[in-house]
């Protein structure tokens, strides 16, 4: 068992609050990714779990035991950093063996475990090299090996792929996905890259300005974003969002009235993913602005009055005059003031609802 509970954790620095009453659970053997823009508090949260930093308020529990006063070295947690943090004067073998030597593990066992870990990560040929003789991807594997060999209760990853180029990032991401499945351990993984967060996670935590915006599976945060921030941060291209005046669940887009599944009246922000802006034979007349061929599909920019929208299509549009359809079940309605997703707050209902 290795479940983590973060209960009302805040962290104040001189510049203000880096974390504000963060409460969340990491389930045993789950991969939880924490995603958010630069400065939102991701690394601070990870460092607090690791015991490298202390919360100003709140509790950190590991398997039901409060860890606040437990030193980092006694938490049975291994952390992999963006900077790799390998000892440059040691060979890879020595880097991997160090923790076990400090624990006074017998020499023969150390040797066996280093080789077993190296085999698992396919870095055996690198064992006698020093970190400076390795590529970024190879260094990352050794850093991973150093965490794996400890066989900890929890793995923490702080932007481990940030120093790799785009192609290598993708490959190492797939390797990590396989590795996580194989080791079947509790993993907390911090990244600012929403694709990394989506692809590696069992569940995602979206963080902004030190506050949790949403916790859910990749499908939940993509398909049912809790608010406008999550809607724009998760997904590429970002969700289309535009202001509208809603009357009894309908709003005007260009010449047409569009129906939603929410009975609501008042000023709102409408959200639609690009794949749900469907170019069609009829519907809302729009003007084609640009087309980006992306190989398997096209990204298309269209204009309806003052509203710009992005659509994903299979085929290149044949004319500059196009028509749009937006299926009502794919329309998100956000409250204008708070940005919260009104459709999540209310069952889609025919009963009239009044704005707060
Ligand atoms: P990035 O993706 O850029 O690494 P992050 O989401 O990991 O960002 P943190 O490093 O956790 O963000 O920082 C959160 C906030 O706390 C930032 O405003 C940062 O400036 C501040 N902060 C972090 N560490 C300290 C510190 N030791 N002293 C003062 N302020 C700090």
mmCIF file of C-alpha atoms and ligand atoms in Angstrom:
data_model
loop_
_atom_site.group_PDB
_atom_site.id
_atom_site.type_symbol
_atom_site.label_atom_id
_atom_site.label_comp_id
_atom_site.label_asym_id
_atom_site.label_seq_id
_atom_site.Cartn_x
_atom_site.Cartn_y
_atom_site.Cartn_z
ATOM 1 C CA UNK A 1 0.000 0.000 0.000
ATOM 2 C CA UNK A 2 1.231 3.488 -0.839
ATOM 3 C CA UNK A 3 -1.581 5.997 -0.838
ATOM 4 C CA UNK A 4 -0.956 9.697 -0.253
ATOM 5 C CA UNK A 5 -3.361 12.194 1.241
ATOM 6 C CA UNK A 6 -2.786 15.933 0.980
ATOM 7 C CA UNK A 7 -5.137 17.680 3.367
ATOM 8 C CA UNK A 8 -5.606 21.458 3.234
ATOM 9 C CA UNK A 9 -1.970 22.128 2.338
ATOM 10 C CA UNK A 10 -0.883 25.750 1.914
ATOM 11 C CA UNK A 11 2.624 27.095 1.369
ATOM 12 C CA UNK A 12 3.405 30.769 1.793
ATOM 13 C CA UNK A 13 6.576 32.399 0.475
ATOM 14 C CA UNK A 14 7.489 36.062 0.824
ATOM 15 C CA UNK A 15 5.942 36.769 -2.570
ATOM 16 C CA UNK A 16 2.599 35.217 -1.554
ATOM 17 C CA UNK A 17 0.883 31.829 -1.496
ATOM 18 C CA UNK A 18 2.441 29.169 -3.765
ATOM 19 C CA UNK A 19 -0.230 26.664 -2.668
ATOM 20 C CA UNK A 20 -3.649 27.434 -1.236
ATOM 21 C CA UNK A 21 -5.552 24.767 0.695
ATOM 22 C CA UNK A 22 -4.731 21.942 -1.656
ATOM 23 C CA UNK A 23 -6.627 18.762 -0.813
ATOM 24 C CA UNK A 24 -6.248 15.617 -2.879
ATOM 25 C CA UNK A 25 -5.619 11.884 -2.687
ATOM 26 C CA UNK A 26 -3.223 9.763 -4.648
ATOM 27 C CA UNK A 27 -4.538 6.210 -4.702
ATOM 28 C CA UNK A 28 -2.345 3.186 -4.180
ATOM 29 C CA UNK A 29 -0.567 2.210 -7.449
ATOM 30 C CA UNK A 30 -2.059 5.035 -9.447
ATOM 31 C CA UNK A 31 -0.231 7.395 -11.791
ATOM 32 C CA UNK A 32 -1.361 10.898 -10.875
ATOM 33 C CA UNK A 33 -0.104 13.757 -13.042
ATOM 34 C CA UNK A 34 -0.112 17.355 -11.833
ATOM 35 C CA UNK A 35 -0.315 19.868 -14.667
ATOM 36 C CA UNK A 36 -0.466 23.640 -14.810
ATOM 37 C CA UNK A 37 1.363 26.690 -16.150
ATOM 38 C CA UNK A 38 4.743 27.861 -14.928
ATOM 39 C CA UNK A 39 4.638 29.110 -11.335
ATOM 40 C CA UNK A 40 1.315 27.455 -10.404
ATOM 41 C CA UNK A 41 2.911 25.524 -7.537
ATOM 42 C CA UNK A 42 3.538 22.056 -9.053
ATOM 43 C CA UNK A 43 7.136 21.665 -7.887
ATOM 44 C CA UNK A 44 6.302 23.089 -4.470
ATOM 45 C CA UNK A 45 3.595 20.443 -4.017
ATOM 46 C CA UNK A 46 5.947 17.670 -5.105
ATOM 47 C CA UNK A 47 8.707 18.892 -2.811
ATOM 48 C CA UNK A 48 6.266 18.951 0.090
ATOM 49 C CA UNK A 49 5.278 15.316 -0.621
ATOM 50 C CA UNK A 50 8.970 14.389 -0.804
ATOM 51 C CA UNK A 51 9.730 16.186 2.466
ATOM 52 C CA UNK A 52 12.139 18.635 0.798
ATOM 53 C CA UNK A 53 9.850 21.522 1.772
ATOM 54 C CA UNK A 54 7.304 21.962 4.582
ATOM 55 C CA UNK A 55 3.737 23.211 4.290
ATOM 56 C CA UNK A 56 2.769 26.410 6.103
ATOM 57 C CA UNK A 57 -0.545 24.706 6.923
ATOM 58 C CA UNK A 58 -2.130 21.316 6.317
ATOM 59 C CA UNK A 59 -1.145 17.657 6.493
ATOM 60 C CA UNK A 60 0.687 15.195 4.261
ATOM 61 C CA UNK A 61 -0.141 11.534 4.948
ATOM 62 C CA UNK A 62 1.438 8.407 3.531
ATOM 63 C CA UNK A 63 -0.604 5.262 4.130
ATOM 64 C CA UNK A 64 -2.579 6.964 6.865
ATOM 65 C CA UNK A 65 0.488 8.215 8.753
ATOM 66 C CA UNK A 66 1.153 11.941 9.058
ATOM 67 C CA UNK A 67 4.516 12.706 7.422
ATOM 68 C CA UNK A 68 4.920 16.407 8.247
ATOM 69 C CA UNK A 69 7.637 15.776 10.838
ATOM 70 C CA UNK A 70 9.281 12.846 8.980
ATOM 71 C CA UNK A 71 12.566 13.702 7.210
ATOM 72 C CA UNK A 72 12.797 13.230 3.426
ATOM 73 C CA UNK A 73 15.280 10.337 3.741
ATOM 74 C CA UNK A 74 12.865 8.421 5.990
ATOM 75 C CA UNK A 75 9.793 8.724 3.721
ATOM 76 C CA UNK A 76 10.608 5.822 1.348
ATOM 77 C CA UNK A 77 9.966 8.108 -1.589
ATOM 78 C CA UNK A 78 12.244 8.469 -4.654
ATOM 79 C CA UNK A 79 12.282 11.606 -6.769
ATOM 80 C CA UNK A 80 13.427 12.045 -10.388
ATOM 81 C CA UNK A 81 14.335 15.613 -11.295
ATOM 82 C CA UNK A 82 14.371 17.516 -14.575
ATOM 83 C CA UNK A 83 18.096 18.178 -14.052
ATOM 84 C CA UNK A 84 18.789 14.401 -13.624
ATOM 85 C CA UNK A 85 20.908 15.226 -10.522
ATOM 86 C CA UNK A 86 23.523 12.564 -11.294
ATOM 87 C CA UNK A 87 26.950 12.728 -9.621
ATOM 88 C CA UNK A 88 29.287 13.750 -12.478
ATOM 89 C CA UNK A 89 32.445 12.195 -11.010
ATOM 90 C CA UNK A 90 30.837 8.756 -10.631
ATOM 91 C CA UNK A 91 30.161 6.151 -13.309
ATOM 92 C CA UNK A 92 26.565 5.182 -14.000
ATOM 93 C CA UNK A 93 27.147 1.982 -12.031
ATOM 94 C CA UNK A 94 28.303 4.023 -9.029
ATOM 95 C CA UNK A 95 25.380 6.432 -9.403
ATOM 96 C CA UNK A 96 22.956 3.508 -9.327
ATOM 97 C CA UNK A 97 24.739 1.725 -6.487
ATOM 98 C CA UNK A 98 25.161 4.735 -4.178
ATOM 99 C CA UNK A 99 21.877 4.535 -2.269
ATOM 100 C CA UNK A 100 22.303 0.797 -1.624
ATOM 101 C CA UNK A 101 25.888 1.317 -0.443
ATOM 102 C CA UNK A 102 24.724 3.966 2.020
ATOM 103 C CA UNK A 103 22.165 1.435 3.278
ATOM 104 C CA UNK A 104 25.010 -1.085 3.733
ATOM 105 C CA UNK A 105 23.458 -3.612 1.355
ATOM 106 C CA UNK A 106 25.931 -6.507 0.715
ATOM 107 C CA UNK A 107 28.204 -5.973 -2.337
ATOM 108 C CA UNK A 108 26.939 -9.028 -4.212
ATOM 109 C CA UNK A 109 23.321 -7.931 -3.866
ATOM 110 C CA UNK A 110 24.199 -4.392 -5.007
ATOM 111 C CA UNK A 111 25.856 -5.778 -8.111
ATOM 112 C CA UNK A 112 22.864 -7.976 -8.919
ATOM 113 C CA UNK A 113 20.363 -5.145 -8.388
ATOM 114 C CA UNK A 114 22.345 -2.640 -10.473
ATOM 115 C CA UNK A 115 22.498 -5.101 -13.361
ATOM 116 C CA UNK A 116 18.837 -6.039 -13.044
ATOM 117 C CA UNK A 117 17.780 -2.347 -13.043
ATOM 118 C CA UNK A 118 20.115 -1.572 -15.947
ATOM 119 C CA UNK A 119 18.672 -4.480 -17.928
ATOM 120 C CA UNK A 120 15.136 -3.258 -17.272
ATOM 121 C CA UNK A 121 16.012 0.201 -18.621
ATOM 122 C CA UNK A 122 18.335 -1.111 -21.345
ATOM 123 C CA UNK A 123 21.298 0.885 -20.038
ATOM 124 C CA UNK A 124 23.719 -1.997 -19.327
ATOM 125 C CA UNK A 125 26.212 -0.831 -21.990
ATOM 126 C CA UNK A 126 26.365 2.571 -20.246
ATOM 127 C CA UNK A 127 27.232 1.358 -16.758
ATOM 128 C CA UNK A 128 30.943 2.205 -16.979
ATOM 129 C CA UNK A 129 30.474 5.619 -18.534
ATOM 130 C CA UNK A 130 30.294 8.916 -16.653
ATOM 131 C CA UNK A 131 27.195 11.152 -17.033
ATOM 132 C CA UNK A 132 28.997 13.686 -19.278
ATOM 133 C CA UNK A 133 29.600 10.893 -21.828
ATOM 134 C CA UNK A 134 25.829 10.271 -22.163
ATOM 135 C CA UNK A 135 23.095 11.873 -24.245
ATOM 136 C CA UNK A 136 20.163 13.605 -22.515
ATOM 137 C CA UNK A 137 17.900 10.580 -23.031
ATOM 138 C CA UNK A 138 20.535 8.219 -21.618
ATOM 139 C CA UNK A 139 21.094 10.434 -18.581
ATOM 140 C CA UNK A 140 17.359 10.439 -17.992
ATOM 141 C CA UNK A 141 17.330 6.643 -17.986
ATOM 142 C CA UNK A 142 20.159 6.492 -15.460
ATOM 143 C CA UNK A 143 18.305 9.002 -13.256
ATOM 144 C CA UNK A 144 15.240 6.778 -13.555
ATOM 145 C CA UNK A 145 17.352 3.745 -12.656
ATOM 146 C CA UNK A 146 18.599 5.481 -9.547
ATOM 147 C CA UNK A 147 15.005 5.885 -8.382
ATOM 148 C CA UNK A 148 13.920 2.371 -9.442
ATOM 149 C CA UNK A 149 16.754 0.573 -7.680
ATOM 150 C CA UNK A 150 15.583 1.898 -4.335
ATOM 151 C CA UNK A 151 12.258 0.125 -4.740
ATOM 152 C CA UNK A 152 10.437 2.970 -2.969
ATOM 153 C CA UNK A 153 6.788 3.159 -1.928
ATOM 154 C CA UNK A 154 6.232 6.227 -4.105
ATOM 155 C CA UNK A 155 7.923 7.711 -7.175
ATOM 156 C CA UNK A 156 7.861 11.472 -7.708
ATOM 157 C CA UNK A 157 8.755 12.940 -11.104
ATOM 158 C CA UNK A 158 9.443 16.654 -11.580
ATOM 159 C CA UNK A 159 9.267 17.520 -15.315
ATOM 160 C CA UNK A 160 11.610 14.635 -16.178
ATOM 161 C CA UNK A 161 11.361 15.088 -19.969
ATOM 162 C CA UNK A 162 11.787 18.866 -20.159
ATOM 163 C CA UNK A 163 15.414 18.767 -21.318
ATOM 164 C CA UNK A 164 14.760 16.391 -24.224
ATOM 165 C CA UNK A 165 13.967 17.381 -27.809
ATOM 166 C CA UNK A 166 10.427 16.816 -29.124
ATOM 167 C CA UNK A 167 11.085 13.479 -30.850
ATOM 168 C CA UNK A 168 12.973 11.963 -27.940
ATOM 169 C CA UNK A 169 10.342 13.257 -25.524
ATOM 170 C CA UNK A 170 7.685 11.283 -27.334
ATOM 171 C CA UNK A 171 9.748 8.090 -27.310
ATOM 172 C CA UNK A 172 10.728 8.378 -23.641
ATOM 173 C CA UNK A 173 7.074 9.129 -22.834
ATOM 174 C CA UNK A 174 6.050 5.806 -24.366
ATOM 175 C CA UNK A 175 8.864 4.051 -22.480
ATOM 176 C CA UNK A 176 7.697 5.641 -19.227
ATOM 177 C CA UNK A 177 4.121 4.540 -19.880
ATOM 178 C CA UNK A 178 5.301 0.954 -20.291
ATOM 179 C CA UNK A 179 7.565 1.223 -17.270
ATOM 180 C CA UNK A 180 4.764 2.556 -15.050
ATOM 181 C CA UNK A 181 2.635 -0.418 -16.059
ATOM 182 C CA UNK A 182 5.452 -2.838 -15.308
ATOM 183 C CA UNK A 183 6.444 -1.456 -11.901
ATOM 184 C CA UNK A 184 2.806 -0.963 -10.887
ATOM 185 C CA UNK A 185 3.773 1.649 -8.280
ATOM 186 C CA UNK A 186 2.293 4.865 -6.936
ATOM 187 C CA UNK A 187 3.552 7.698 -9.136
ATOM 188 C CA UNK A 188 3.087 11.466 -8.861
ATOM 189 C CA UNK A 189 4.275 13.172 -12.036
ATOM 190 C CA UNK A 190 4.551 16.947 -12.470
ATOM 191 C CA UNK A 191 4.573 18.567 -15.909
ATOM 192 C CA UNK A 192 3.513 21.780 -17.641
ATOM 193 C CA UNK A 193 2.861 19.778 -20.830
ATOM 194 C CA UNK A 194 -0.807 18.817 -21.068
ATOM 195 C CA UNK A 195 -0.114 16.047 -23.601
ATOM 196 C CA UNK A 196 2.331 14.403 -21.209
ATOM 197 C CA UNK A 197 -0.178 14.828 -18.382
ATOM 198 C CA UNK A 198 -3.022 13.309 -20.427
ATOM 199 C CA UNK A 199 -1.089 10.386 -21.886
ATOM 200 C CA UNK A 200 0.637 9.165 -18.725
ATOM 201 C CA UNK A 201 -2.117 9.635 -16.155
ATOM 202 C CA UNK A 202 -4.719 7.465 -14.550
ATOM 203 C CA UNK A 203 -5.960 10.766 -13.107
ATOM 204 C CA UNK A 204 -4.901 14.377 -13.666
ATOM 205 C CA UNK A 205 -4.809 17.293 -11.249
ATOM 206 C CA UNK A 206 -5.059 20.675 -12.964
ATOM 207 C CA UNK A 207 -3.460 23.401 -10.873
ATOM 208 C CA UNK A 208 -3.607 27.168 -11.364
ATOM 209 C CA UNK A 209 -2.221 29.852 -9.058
ATOM 210 C CA UNK A 210 -1.722 27.351 -6.242
ATOM 211 C CA UNK A 211 -5.306 26.060 -6.348
ATOM 212 C CA UNK A 212 -6.692 22.753 -7.591
ATOM 213 C CA UNK A 213 -9.033 23.440 -10.520
ATOM 214 C CA UNK A 214 -10.097 19.873 -11.247
ATOM 215 C CA UNK A 215 -9.145 16.272 -10.509
ATOM 216 C CA UNK A 216 -10.281 13.557 -12.902
ATOM 217 C CA UNK A 217 -9.402 10.992 -15.533
ATOM 218 C CA UNK A 218 -7.960 12.348 -18.797
ATOM 219 C CA UNK A 219 -11.370 11.778 -20.408
ATOM 220 C CA UNK A 220 -13.162 13.690 -17.639
ATOM 221 C CA UNK A 221 -10.950 16.770 -17.686
ATOM 222 C CA UNK A 222 -11.041 16.878 -21.498
ATOM 223 C CA UNK A 223 -14.734 16.103 -21.946
ATOM 224 C CA UNK A 224 -16.166 17.811 -18.864
ATOM 225 C CA UNK A 225 -13.819 20.642 -17.840
ATOM 226 C CA UNK A 226 -14.828 22.180 -14.515
ATOM 227 C CA UNK A 227 -14.148 25.742 -15.659
ATOM 228 C CA UNK A 228 -12.788 27.920 -18.451
ATOM 229 C CA UNK A 229 -9.203 27.570 -17.240
ATOM 230 C CA UNK A 230 -9.272 23.762 -17.519
ATOM 231 C CA UNK A 231 -11.135 24.002 -20.845
ATOM 232 C CA UNK A 232 -8.400 26.138 -22.376
ATOM 233 C CA UNK A 233 -5.407 24.489 -20.715
ATOM 234 C CA UNK A 234 -6.303 20.875 -21.563
ATOM 235 C CA UNK A 235 -6.544 19.963 -25.241
ATOM 236 C CA UNK A 236 -4.771 21.114 -28.368
ATOM 237 C CA UNK A 237 -6.034 23.170 -30.096
ATOM 238 C CA UNK A 238 -7.480 24.958 -27.116
ATOM 239 C CA UNK A 239 -11.274 24.887 -26.749
ATOM 240 C CA UNK A 240 -13.104 27.604 -28.741
ATOM 241 C CA UNK A 241 -14.647 30.087 -26.303
ATOM 242 C CA UNK A 242 -16.811 33.106 -27.046
ATOM 243 C CA UNK A 243 -19.228 35.331 -25.175
ATOM 244 C CA UNK A 244 -22.947 35.028 -25.842
ATOM 245 C CA UNK A 245 -26.279 36.090 -24.410
ATOM 246 C CA UNK A 246 -28.382 33.072 -23.636
ATOM 247 C CA UNK A 247 -32.190 33.040 -23.597
ATOM 248 C CA UNK A 248 -33.932 29.919 -22.360
ATOM 249 C CA UNK A 249 -30.947 27.778 -23.326
ATOM 250 C CA UNK A 250 -30.467 29.280 -26.806
ATOM 251 C CA UNK A 251 -27.906 31.737 -28.123
ATOM 252 C CA UNK A 252 -27.277 33.461 -31.433
ATOM 253 C CA UNK A 253 -24.303 32.639 -33.627
ATOM 254 C CA UNK A 254 -24.267 34.720 -36.819
ATOM 255 C CA UNK A 255 -27.627 34.357 -38.499
ATOM 256 C CA UNK A 256 -28.655 31.235 -36.591
ATOM 257 C CA UNK A 257 -30.029 30.421 -33.185
ATOM 258 C CA UNK A 258 -28.180 27.530 -31.527
ATOM 259 C CA UNK A 259 -29.794 25.296 -28.959
ATOM 260 C CA UNK A 260 -27.923 23.957 -25.923
ATOM 261 C CA UNK A 261 -28.965 21.253 -23.474
ATOM 262 C CA UNK A 262 -29.054 23.723 -20.567
ATOM 263 C CA UNK A 263 -32.101 25.821 -19.855
ATOM 264 C CA UNK A 264 -30.504 29.103 -18.800
ATOM 265 C CA UNK A 265 -30.846 32.812 -19.453
ATOM 266 C CA UNK A 266 -28.116 35.404 -19.048
ATOM 267 C CA UNK A 267 -24.625 36.351 -20.242
ATOM 268 C CA UNK A 268 -22.371 33.291 -20.650
ATOM 269 C CA UNK A 269 -19.232 32.060 -22.365
ATOM 270 C CA UNK A 270 -19.848 29.246 -24.828
ATOM 271 C CA UNK A 271 -17.156 26.557 -25.218
ATOM 272 C CA UNK A 272 -16.838 24.139 -28.144
ATOM 273 C CA UNK A 273 -13.948 21.831 -29.023
ATOM 274 C CA UNK A 274 -12.640 22.125 -32.582
ATOM 275 C CA UNK A 275 -13.775 18.584 -33.495
ATOM 276 C CA UNK A 276 -17.345 19.599 -32.628
ATOM 277 C CA UNK A 277 -17.379 22.601 -34.970
ATOM 278 C CA UNK A 278 -18.537 20.535 -37.936
ATOM 279 C CA UNK A 279 -18.246 21.938 -41.474
ATOM 280 C CA UNK A 280 -21.439 21.000 -43.245
ATOM 281 C CA UNK A 281 -23.718 21.585 -46.263
ATOM 282 C CA UNK A 282 -25.999 23.799 -44.207
ATOM 283 C CA UNK A 283 -26.098 25.533 -40.830
ATOM 284 C CA UNK A 284 -24.396 28.743 -39.653
ATOM 285 C CA UNK A 285 -22.853 30.605 -42.634
ATOM 286 C CA UNK A 286 -19.155 31.327 -41.991
ATOM 287 C CA UNK A 287 -16.120 32.634 -43.812
ATOM 288 C CA UNK A 288 -13.020 30.492 -44.217
ATOM 289 C CA UNK A 289 -9.935 32.351 -42.889
ATOM 290 C CA UNK A 290 -7.081 29.830 -42.921
ATOM 291 C CA UNK A 291 -6.316 26.128 -43.382
ATOM 292 C CA UNK A 292 -3.473 24.207 -41.711
ATOM 293 C CA UNK A 293 -2.784 20.759 -43.212
ATOM 294 C CA UNK A 294 -1.663 18.455 -40.383
ATOM 295 C CA UNK A 295 -1.285 15.215 -42.304
ATOM 296 C CA UNK A 296 -4.117 13.115 -40.934
ATOM 297 C CA UNK A 297 -6.506 16.101 -40.713
ATOM 298 C CA UNK A 298 -6.849 19.840 -41.271
ATOM 299 C CA UNK A 299 -7.134 22.632 -38.753
ATOM 300 C CA UNK A 300 -9.431 25.289 -40.184
ATOM 301 C CA UNK A 301 -10.048 28.840 -38.980
ATOM 302 C CA UNK A 302 -13.514 30.251 -39.664
ATOM 303 C CA UNK A 303 -15.184 33.560 -38.880
ATOM 304 C CA UNK A 304 -18.820 34.087 -37.972
ATOM 305 C CA UNK A 305 -19.413 37.837 -37.552
ATOM 306 C CA UNK A 306 -16.928 38.870 -34.860
ATOM 307 C CA UNK A 307 -16.463 35.306 -33.590
ATOM 308 C CA UNK A 308 -13.379 33.321 -34.670
ATOM 309 C CA UNK A 309 -13.601 29.544 -34.397
ATOM 310 C CA UNK A 310 -11.237 26.652 -35.043
ATOM 311 C CA UNK A 311 -12.544 23.472 -36.623
ATOM 312 C CA UNK A 312 -10.888 20.093 -37.192
ATOM 313 C CA UNK A 313 -11.843 18.466 -40.481
ATOM 314 C CA UNK A 314 -10.908 15.348 -42.439
ATOM 315 C CA UNK A 315 -11.020 17.085 -45.843
ATOM 316 C CA UNK A 316 -9.785 20.472 -47.036
ATOM 317 C CA UNK A 317 -12.814 22.802 -47.455
ATOM 318 C CA UNK A 318 -13.655 23.360 -51.125
ATOM 319 C CA UNK A 319 -14.815 26.969 -50.842
ATOM 320 C CA UNK A 320 -14.333 30.163 -48.801
ATOM 321 C CA UNK A 321 -18.029 30.111 -47.867
ATOM 322 C CA UNK A 322 -18.721 27.320 -45.405
ATOM 323 C CA UNK A 323 -21.524 26.282 -43.068
ATOM 324 C CA UNK A 324 -21.159 25.104 -39.485
ATOM 325 C CA UNK A 325 -23.071 22.765 -37.257
ATOM 326 C CA UNK A 326 -22.426 22.386 -33.530
ATOM 327 C CA UNK A 327 -24.141 19.379 -31.925
ATOM 328 C CA UNK A 328 -25.944 20.610 -28.810
ATOM 329 C CA UNK A 329 -24.598 17.812 -26.593
ATOM 330 C CA UNK A 330 -21.053 19.090 -27.279
ATOM 331 C CA UNK A 331 -21.659 22.680 -26.195
ATOM 332 C CA UNK A 332 -20.204 23.800 -22.875
ATOM 333 C CA UNK A 333 -21.727 26.775 -21.119
ATOM 334 C CA UNK A 334 -19.541 28.714 -18.679
ATOM 335 C CA UNK A 335 -20.743 31.287 -16.213
ATOM 336 C CA UNK A 336 -19.348 34.630 -17.373
ATOM 337 C CA UNK A 337 -18.243 35.882 -13.947
ATOM 338 C CA UNK A 338 -16.762 32.795 -12.284
ATOM 339 C CA UNK A 339 -15.931 30.769 -15.404
ATOM 340 C CA UNK A 340 -17.402 27.570 -13.932
ATOM 341 C CA UNK A 341 -18.976 25.054 -16.257
ATOM 342 C CA UNK A 342 -22.724 25.458 -15.726
ATOM 343 C CA UNK A 343 -23.539 22.175 -17.417
ATOM 344 C CA UNK A 344 -21.605 20.259 -14.737
ATOM 345 C CA UNK A 345 -23.304 22.211 -11.969
ATOM 346 C CA UNK A 346 -26.811 21.408 -13.187
ATOM 347 C CA UNK A 347 -28.239 18.279 -14.660
ATOM 348 C CA UNK A 348 -29.118 19.002 -18.264
ATOM 349 C CA UNK A 349 -32.745 19.766 -17.652
ATOM 350 C CA UNK A 350 -35.767 21.301 -19.228
ATOM 351 C CA UNK A 351 -36.713 23.069 -15.993
ATOM 352 C CA UNK A 352 -35.919 26.803 -16.192
ATOM 353 C CA UNK A 353 -32.914 27.848 -14.131
ATOM 354 C CA UNK A 354 -32.065 31.402 -13.163
ATOM 355 C CA UNK A 355 -28.486 32.708 -13.199
ATOM 356 C CA UNK A 356 -27.046 33.344 -9.712
HETATM 357 P P1 LIG B 1 7.588 25.751 -13.067
HETATM 358 O O1 LIG B 1 6.747 24.933 -14.007
HETATM 359 O O2 LIG B 1 8.067 27.032 -13.676
HETATM 360 O O3 LIG B 1 8.692 24.958 -12.414
HETATM 361 P P2 LIG B 1 5.860 25.430 -10.774
HETATM 362 O O4 LIG B 1 4.447 25.273 -11.130
HETATM 363 O O5 LIG B 1 6.631 24.218 -10.425
HETATM 364 O O6 LIG B 1 6.607 26.260 -11.899
HETATM 365 P P3 LIG B 1 6.727 26.408 -8.205
HETATM 366 O O7 LIG B 1 8.196 26.240 -8.508
HETATM 367 O O8 LIG B 1 6.115 25.444 -7.286
HETATM 368 O O9 LIG B 1 5.896 26.461 -9.565
HETATM 369 O O10 LIG B 1 6.518 27.876 -7.662
HETATM 370 C C1 LIG B 1 5.254 28.374 -7.268
HETATM 371 C C2 LIG B 1 5.386 29.818 -6.798
HETATM 372 O O11 LIG B 1 6.148 29.866 -5.594
HETATM 373 C C3 LIG B 1 6.112 30.719 -7.779
HETATM 374 O O12 LIG B 1 5.510 31.975 -7.758
HETATM 375 C C4 LIG B 1 7.523 30.798 -7.228
HETATM 376 O O13 LIG B 1 8.128 32.016 -7.577
HETATM 377 C C5 LIG B 1 7.283 30.683 -5.739
HETATM 378 N N1 LIG B 1 8.422 30.030 -5.052
HETATM 379 C C6 LIG B 1 8.807 28.749 -5.190
HETATM 380 N N2 LIG B 1 9.859 28.468 -4.411
HETATM 381 C C7 LIG B 1 10.159 29.626 -3.751
HETATM 382 C C8 LIG B 1 11.146 30.000 -2.783
HETATM 383 N N3 LIG B 1 12.029 29.133 -2.318
HETATM 384 N N4 LIG B 1 11.120 31.279 -2.325
HETATM 385 C C9 LIG B 1 10.192 32.163 -2.762
HETATM 386 N N5 LIG B 1 9.252 31.878 -3.661
HETATM 387 C C10 LIG B 1 9.210 30.631 -4.165
#
